């Protein structure tokens, strides 16, 4: 049995994103699955709409990637967040811990690092569990019919 990684106490309050260990970086993810939803970007105005269509690798019952370590093999354009690129990714939802910390905001009270309970994300209605379809179930030409408004950009 492997040991849990060591996380510094309240690391998100004391260290910049660039100073986090790999385990701390991964622990910031609340597991909501919103970043795995297909988005539509309107070239004329730059606005972004989320859809209820998830990447084929997202297990819609758990909001977990089916092969997180190997996801880029299955989805070559999957974006890997890093301390260097998080500020440039304009489609991260405002609830995202990476975005919030990069913008100088703290973690929301429902975040598992504060609540101690991964299920708090679903209770807060942040998780995509039970709210999305896999891209394998949707015709690409119908994606505009799947725009949702429960993920806000601001």
Tab-separated table of C-alpha atoms in Angstrom:
chain	number	residue	atom	x	y	z
A	1	UNK	CA	0.000	0.000	0.000
A	2	UNK	CA	1.437	3.372	-0.986
A	3	UNK	CA	1.569	6.246	1.437
A	4	UNK	CA	-0.382	9.422	0.862
A	5	UNK	CA	1.757	12.282	-0.396
A	6	UNK	CA	2.854	14.804	2.179
A	7	UNK	CA	1.118	18.145	1.777
A	8	UNK	CA	2.335	21.214	3.609
A	9	UNK	CA	-0.248	22.632	6.000
A	10	UNK	CA	-2.516	25.118	4.186
A	11	UNK	CA	0.030	25.250	1.346
A	12	UNK	CA	-2.401	27.143	-0.915
A	13	UNK	CA	-2.346	30.083	1.523
A	14	UNK	CA	1.421	30.263	1.933
A	15	UNK	CA	3.041	29.426	-1.402
A	16	UNK	CA	2.650	30.619	-4.981
A	17	UNK	CA	1.486	28.065	-7.540
A	18	UNK	CA	5.013	27.864	-8.929
A	19	UNK	CA	6.367	26.681	-5.548
A	20	UNK	CA	3.968	23.762	-5.076
A	21	UNK	CA	5.053	20.150	-5.160
A	22	UNK	CA	3.431	17.867	-7.713
A	23	UNK	CA	1.205	16.384	-5.017
A	24	UNK	CA	0.134	19.834	-3.811
A	25	UNK	CA	-0.620	20.937	-7.378
A	26	UNK	CA	-2.809	17.888	-7.966
A	27	UNK	CA	-4.532	18.329	-4.585
A	28	UNK	CA	-5.787	21.747	-5.706
A	29	UNK	CA	-8.041	20.082	-8.257
A	30	UNK	CA	-11.488	19.709	-6.693
A	31	UNK	CA	-12.457	17.022	-9.211
A	32	UNK	CA	-15.486	18.898	-10.524
A	33	UNK	CA	-14.863	17.900	-14.162
A	34	UNK	CA	-15.857	21.296	-15.577
A	35	UNK	CA	-12.539	21.710	-17.370
A	36	UNK	CA	-13.334	18.505	-19.295
A	37	UNK	CA	-16.495	19.937	-20.841
A	38	UNK	CA	-16.526	21.017	-24.473
A	39	UNK	CA	-16.637	24.742	-24.890
A	40	UNK	CA	-17.694	26.955	-27.782
A	41	UNK	CA	-15.685	30.104	-28.427
A	42	UNK	CA	-17.241	32.798	-30.579
A	43	UNK	CA	-14.518	34.296	-32.763
A	44	UNK	CA	-16.343	37.592	-33.334
A	45	UNK	CA	-16.541	38.498	-29.635
A	46	UNK	CA	-14.274	36.005	-27.837
A	47	UNK	CA	-17.056	34.841	-25.524
A	48	UNK	CA	-17.062	31.247	-24.374
A	49	UNK	CA	-20.029	29.000	-23.667
A	50	UNK	CA	-19.791	25.701	-21.870
A	51	UNK	CA	-21.738	22.687	-23.062
A	52	UNK	CA	-23.003	19.651	-21.198
A	53	UNK	CA	-20.830	17.498	-23.459
A	54	UNK	CA	-17.812	15.974	-21.740
A	55	UNK	CA	-14.558	14.648	-23.119
A	56	UNK	CA	-14.750	10.962	-23.976
A	57	UNK	CA	-12.178	10.261	-21.271
A	58	UNK	CA	-14.326	11.721	-18.473
A	59	UNK	CA	-16.316	9.162	-16.525
A	60	UNK	CA	-19.589	11.077	-16.190
A	61	UNK	CA	-20.579	9.064	-13.099
A	62	UNK	CA	-17.458	9.998	-11.126
A	63	UNK	CA	-16.147	13.163	-12.883
A	64	UNK	CA	-12.741	11.473	-13.056
A	65	UNK	CA	-10.591	10.931	-16.114
A	66	UNK	CA	-10.603	7.311	-17.215
A	67	UNK	CA	-6.823	7.446	-17.842
A	68	UNK	CA	-5.464	10.615	-16.255
A	69	UNK	CA	-1.759	9.741	-16.640
A	70	UNK	CA	-2.263	8.684	-20.287
A	71	UNK	CA	-4.973	11.156	-21.286
A	72	UNK	CA	-2.850	12.918	-23.917
A	73	UNK	CA	-2.479	9.609	-25.753
A	74	UNK	CA	-6.271	9.441	-26.138
A	75	UNK	CA	-6.906	13.197	-26.470
A	76	UNK	CA	-3.780	14.876	-27.910
A	77	UNK	CA	-5.200	18.391	-27.462
A	78	UNK	CA	-6.025	17.869	-23.782
A	79	UNK	CA	-4.657	20.921	-21.968
A	80	UNK	CA	-2.375	20.240	-19.042
A	81	UNK	CA	-2.569	23.061	-16.519
A	82	UNK	CA	0.732	24.340	-15.198
A	83	UNK	CA	1.720	27.299	-13.029
A	84	UNK	CA	3.065	28.869	-16.229
A	85	UNK	CA	-0.100	28.588	-18.333
A	86	UNK	CA	-2.956	28.799	-15.835
A	87	UNK	CA	-3.248	32.582	-16.171
A	88	UNK	CA	-3.483	32.415	-19.953
A	89	UNK	CA	-6.295	29.860	-20.124
A	90	UNK	CA	-9.413	31.960	-20.508
A	91	UNK	CA	-11.950	29.147	-20.213
A	92	UNK	CA	-11.283	27.985	-16.658
A	93	UNK	CA	-14.465	28.400	-14.609
A	94	UNK	CA	-14.351	30.979	-11.795
A	95	UNK	CA	-14.785	28.139	-9.287
A	96	UNK	CA	-11.481	26.539	-10.372
A	97	UNK	CA	-8.903	26.551	-7.553
A	98	UNK	CA	-6.039	27.098	-9.996
A	99	UNK	CA	-7.755	30.153	-11.469
A	100	UNK	CA	-8.854	31.471	-8.086
A	101	UNK	CA	-5.386	31.215	-6.538
A	102	UNK	CA	-3.745	32.673	-9.640
A	103	UNK	CA	-6.121	35.654	-9.327
A	104	UNK	CA	-5.306	36.094	-5.628
A	105	UNK	CA	-8.598	34.649	-4.380
A	106	UNK	CA	-8.749	31.864	-1.830
A	107	UNK	CA	-10.363	28.470	-2.060
A	108	UNK	CA	-14.155	28.298	-1.877
A	109	UNK	CA	-15.551	26.849	1.369
A	110	UNK	CA	-16.787	23.693	-0.395
A	111	UNK	CA	-13.304	22.805	-1.696
A	112	UNK	CA	-12.174	19.372	-0.405
A	113	UNK	CA	-8.972	20.849	1.053
A	114	UNK	CA	-11.165	22.982	3.343
A	115	UNK	CA	-14.163	20.702	3.834
A	116	UNK	CA	-12.144	17.503	4.198
A	117	UNK	CA	-14.760	15.768	2.055
A	118	UNK	CA	-14.505	15.199	-1.723
A	119	UNK	CA	-18.318	14.891	-1.853
A	120	UNK	CA	-18.641	18.554	-0.847
A	121	UNK	CA	-18.059	19.463	-4.507
A	122	UNK	CA	-21.153	17.558	-5.561
A	123	UNK	CA	-23.259	18.883	-2.653
A	124	UNK	CA	-22.331	22.432	-3.704
A	125	UNK	CA	-23.569	21.595	-7.266
A	126	UNK	CA	-20.131	22.339	-8.701
A	127	UNK	CA	-19.489	18.791	-9.925
A	128	UNK	CA	-20.595	17.671	-13.387
A	129	UNK	CA	-21.709	14.281	-12.023
A	130	UNK	CA	-25.185	13.490	-13.317
A	131	UNK	CA	-25.334	16.671	-15.394
A	132	UNK	CA	-23.398	15.884	-18.576
A	133	UNK	CA	-23.142	13.501	-21.523
A	134	UNK	CA	-20.065	11.940	-23.054
A	135	UNK	CA	-19.017	13.262	-26.438
A	136	UNK	CA	-19.476	9.693	-27.680
A	137	UNK	CA	-23.251	10.181	-27.206
A	138	UNK	CA	-23.556	13.468	-29.118
A	139	UNK	CA	-23.262	14.280	-32.810
A	140	UNK	CA	-20.601	16.956	-33.266
A	141	UNK	CA	-22.916	19.040	-35.464
A	142	UNK	CA	-25.460	19.181	-32.603
A	143	UNK	CA	-23.070	20.592	-30.009
A	144	UNK	CA	-24.610	24.083	-30.095
A	145	UNK	CA	-27.842	22.532	-28.797
A	146	UNK	CA	-25.949	21.544	-25.641
A	147	UNK	CA	-24.932	25.002	-24.383
A	148	UNK	CA	-25.455	25.293	-20.638
A	149	UNK	CA	-25.594	28.269	-18.305
A	150	UNK	CA	-24.870	26.645	-14.950
A	151	UNK	CA	-21.147	27.167	-15.537
A	152	UNK	CA	-20.533	30.891	-15.474
A	153	UNK	CA	-17.363	32.492	-16.771
A	154	UNK	CA	-17.298	35.295	-14.202
